[in-house]
Amino acid sequence: MANEPGPHTLDAEAVRTWSSLALAALGRAREDIDAINVYPVADADTGTNLYLTAEAAHRALTEAFEKTDGGVTEGTPGTASLAEAVRAYAHGALIGARGNSGTILAQLLRGVADVLGAERAPAERAPGTLLARALTRAAEEAYQAVAHPVEGTMLTVAGAAARAGAAVESAATAADVARAAYDGARAALAETPGQLAALSRAGVVDAGGCGLVAVLGALWQALSGEAPADEPVRGRAVPVPSTPQPCAEERGGPGYEVIYLLEASEEGVGELRERLDGLGDSLVVVGGDGLWNVHVHVDDPGAAVEAGVVAGRPYRIRITHFGDERRRAKAPRAQRAVVAVVPGEGLAALCGEAGATTVLARPGEAPAVTELLDAVGRAHAREVILLAGSVELRAAAGAAAERARADGVRVAVIPTRSAVQNLAALAVHDPDASFDEDVVAMTAAAGATRYAELAVAEARSFTSAGICQAGDVLGLIDGDVAVIGSGLPETAEAVLERMLGSGGELVTLVLGPEVPDTLAAHLEAYVQHGHLAVDTVTYRGGRWSAPLLIGVE
């Protein structure tokens, strides 16, 4: 192939090339791997989950190189060190891991990083030995991360790859070890139907194992400069059924997949494993150093999340009902849908009632590109209008839209800057209008809505309205601090007076979870007293929402 990358030594650039090639290989094989996904749940998403995990890892690795450009590290000027590269690669996979297969891939990469990321490791061992030991550590840590390892799966393929690499390490280059691991993985993959009844009945090999073979093939290509002769699925090295069916044990398994990131101690995670193991199956907990990615299949998702709260601080919580996923996959796509990012559970419910697919934004935890892309997928429509909900999310929304377009979905991003602008846009959404007409009308409605937020200052600070002290109430209008007050009612009045000074017909109030209903009644009376022609509507923002959001149309 004319554009194949040349061989690399085992360095940071090799890791970057490996990541790029692995992402491309998983992208090419994604649909075919999805098609052979029958274990542990036949939800046709293994290829997609592996691709999205690899994409998150590659993004983190790219950012690590960008941060070190200019020669500020100990590595070659303008590049990252090997340790920095593998750590960033593994951390990105941990943060962005999707599904059972993606979570295991993240732990495999962490095992590699534990060896290659040791600062003195490259100087202490030959590259071939170093890589072989990295692959061995990866397989060991992946097996340890799974509560009940099953042979005939991605774990089996990882173990075989590690053993094959270790068998040649004493007299081999890193490229030779990578080739041996790749060949060992392919051989193990071919044997998986004989190890797992679900695969044998469906006439396929393990989907996660297929993805791992693609990743190992990319590693060999990065180190040797030679492309694998036959990709595991697109090359039809394995059978692919046209319509794989879930087997009996899958139909009777837990109904929900729960995934979240967790900040917790080793001790807390140990207790969490025991609690979750009693709640369901397919339990995988990966990570370390205080940050973990938790994956489990359960019938009671609330109990799984509650177990995380007991262990530490769970966030980026994602709950998927398998039945919904299967029905969605079989159902025809809707013509048009709206996806809205909202900062509060009450707002999410409100937008959901209006027909939108929602993404919950918690304080300090902006949704990742993969979460927005997931929401576009859940919307299951040919056309999607994405309401960003904040200035900070415009770039992520744009990136998610680009990736969705690559999958054939027509997406328009409306750069709303507040939840009240989302509500205004949803109010005029017309699925019967043309796509362009709908987008224009929703954009105009959002743009015509001035927005404000009341928040409590956490520390003394300089603002555009002067110096505030910790505990002061800040009134932000269109993103800038305009009022500093001592209490919520009087600050809200001052904000409303400024906003209505330039006119308005409708005031929208969104109350935070701890704000009493009496404040809404007080502010409604205040508006009516000074502006008789202005109507007021009030909603509850629910948990995670700001103390008060105000919209004026």
XYZ file of C-alpha atoms in Angstrom, residues 97-286:
190
model
C -14.675 3.161 27.846
C -17.966 1.922 26.440
C -19.657 -1.391 27.157
C -18.153 -4.640 28.369
C -15.618 -4.894 25.543
C -14.504 -1.270 25.752
C -13.998 -1.538 29.501
C -11.792 -4.617 29.070
C -9.832 -2.874 26.292
C -9.229 0.036 28.673
C -7.753 -2.312 31.270
C -5.587 -4.023 28.667
C -4.150 -0.636 27.724
C -3.640 0.183 31.383
C -1.619 -3.031 31.783
C 0.538 -2.026 28.827
C 1.017 1.422 30.354
C 1.983 -0.034 33.734
C 5.043 -1.590 32.072
C 5.896 0.796 29.231
C 5.026 3.798 31.396
C 7.674 3.025 34.013
C 10.200 5.839 33.587
C 13.283 3.571 33.648
C 11.764 0.609 31.848
C 13.073 1.366 28.316
C 16.641 1.570 29.572
C 16.456 -1.587 31.649
C 15.179 -4.089 29.088
C 15.347 -4.793 25.370
C 12.279 -3.470 23.495
C 11.090 -6.984 22.619
C 11.249 -8.124 26.225
C 9.589 -4.920 27.386
C 6.667 -5.306 24.969
C 6.213 -8.992 25.815
C 6.019 -8.189 29.507
C 3.612 -5.324 28.811
C 1.269 -7.687 26.960
C 1.523 -10.209 29.795
C 0.679 -7.560 32.385
C -2.223 -6.402 30.211
C -3.767 -9.878 30.077
C -3.260 -10.421 33.809
C -4.914 -7.139 34.748
C -7.831 -7.729 32.367
C -8.549 -11.126 33.927
C -8.378 -9.577 37.408
C -10.790 -6.797 36.414
C -13.553 -9.230 35.393
C -15.476 -10.647 38.338
C -16.073 -14.047 36.694
C -13.781 -14.565 33.680
C -15.203 -16.732 30.898
C -13.063 -18.518 28.324
C -13.880 -18.134 24.651
C -13.996 -14.357 25.023
C -11.778 -11.320 24.563
C -9.865 -12.406 27.684
C -8.912 -15.709 26.065
C -7.578 -13.898 23.010
C -5.585 -11.486 25.193
C -4.067 -14.339 27.182
C -3.062 -16.218 24.032
C -1.484 -13.091 22.554
C 0.545 -12.544 25.718
C 1.802 -16.142 25.789
C 2.761 -16.043 22.116
C 4.675 -12.814 22.614
C 6.453 -14.141 25.700
C 7.512 -17.282 23.803
C 9.732 -15.270 21.433
C 10.836 -12.364 23.642
C 14.375 -13.568 24.360
C 15.584 -13.276 20.768
C 13.077 -10.940 19.169
C 12.561 -7.285 18.354
C 9.466 -5.445 19.477
C 8.038 -5.941 15.975
C 8.672 -9.693 16.203
C 6.890 -9.865 19.571
C 3.958 -7.879 18.176
C 3.728 -10.237 15.182
C 3.796 -13.309 17.431
C 1.107 -11.807 19.668
C -1.043 -10.993 16.642
C -0.710 -14.510 15.232
C -1.421 -16.028 18.653
C -4.507 -13.887 19.009
C -5.825 -14.884 15.590
C -5.347 -18.567 16.374
C -7.106 -18.185 19.729
C -9.957 -16.275 18.117
C -10.622 -19.125 15.714
C -10.991 -21.503 18.670
C -13.526 -19.420 20.625
C -16.673 -21.113 19.206
C -15.486 -24.378 20.716
C -15.093 -22.757 24.133
C -18.381 -20.888 24.453
C -21.771 -22.428 23.642
C -23.386 -19.122 22.666
C -20.783 -18.625 19.928
C -21.094 -22.200 18.713
C -24.885 -21.941 18.389
C -24.621 -18.699 16.426
C -21.751 -19.964 14.266
C -19.450 -17.020 15.050
C -16.248 -16.220 16.888
C -16.145 -13.786 19.818
C -16.868 -10.192 18.785
C -14.639 -8.621 21.444
C -11.843 -10.962 20.442
C -12.240 -9.813 16.827
C -11.742 -6.231 17.937
C -8.662 -7.123 19.974
C -7.135 -8.920 16.985
C -7.601 -5.702 14.984
C -5.874 -3.687 17.732
C -2.945 -6.128 17.896
C -2.659 -6.122 14.114
C -2.368 -2.334 14.282
C 0.408 -2.683 16.893
C 2.364 -5.011 14.636
C 1.870 -2.682 11.669
C 3.049 0.328 13.691
C 6.260 -1.460 14.715
C 7.009 -3.272 11.438
C 5.558 -1.074 8.722
C 3.772 -4.137 7.302
C -0.011 -4.249 7.070
C -1.847 -7.349 8.325
C -2.769 -9.476 5.338
C -6.304 -10.197 6.485
C -8.445 -8.197 8.880
C -10.412 -10.557 11.162
C -13.910 -9.634 10.044
C -13.811 -7.562 6.880
C -11.461 -10.133 5.366
C -14.058 -12.764 6.273
C -11.560 -14.768 8.304
C -14.560 -15.616 10.505
C -18.191 -16.422 9.658
C -20.683 -13.584 10.026
C -24.365 -14.567 10.384
C -26.902 -12.306 8.763
C -29.173 -12.109 11.827
C -27.614 -13.398 15.059
C -30.224 -14.216 17.679
C -29.884 -13.967 21.466
C -29.626 -17.341 23.142
C -31.771 -18.489 26.054
C -29.441 -17.392 28.838
C -29.140 -13.933 27.291
C -32.884 -13.481 27.078
C -33.164 -14.380 30.765
C -30.283 -12.156 31.927
C -30.371 -8.750 33.635
C -32.241 -5.998 31.855
C -29.918 -3.020 32.317
C -26.328 -2.065 31.633
C -24.901 0.423 34.145
C -21.612 2.228 33.541
C -20.037 5.050 35.516
C -16.720 6.615 36.400
C -15.900 6.438 40.084
C -13.515 8.324 42.324
C -12.797 5.924 45.191
C -10.088 4.225 47.206
C -8.828 0.678 46.585
C -10.650 -0.428 49.733
C -13.905 1.180 48.621
C -13.669 -0.472 45.215
C -13.072 -3.861 46.808
C -16.310 -3.528 48.761
C -18.068 -2.239 45.649
C -17.073 -5.333 43.684
C -18.685 -7.540 46.320
C -21.928 -5.522 46.336
C -22.244 -5.374 42.561
C -21.361 -9.044 42.155
C -24.444 -9.844 44.209
C -26.651 -7.580 42.097
C -25.954 -8.845 38.579
C -23.375 -10.164 36.135
C -20.827 -9.053 33.517
C -19.102 -7.075 36.278
C -15.913 -5.348 35.167
C -14.138 -2.738 37.285
C -11.028 -1.208 35.713
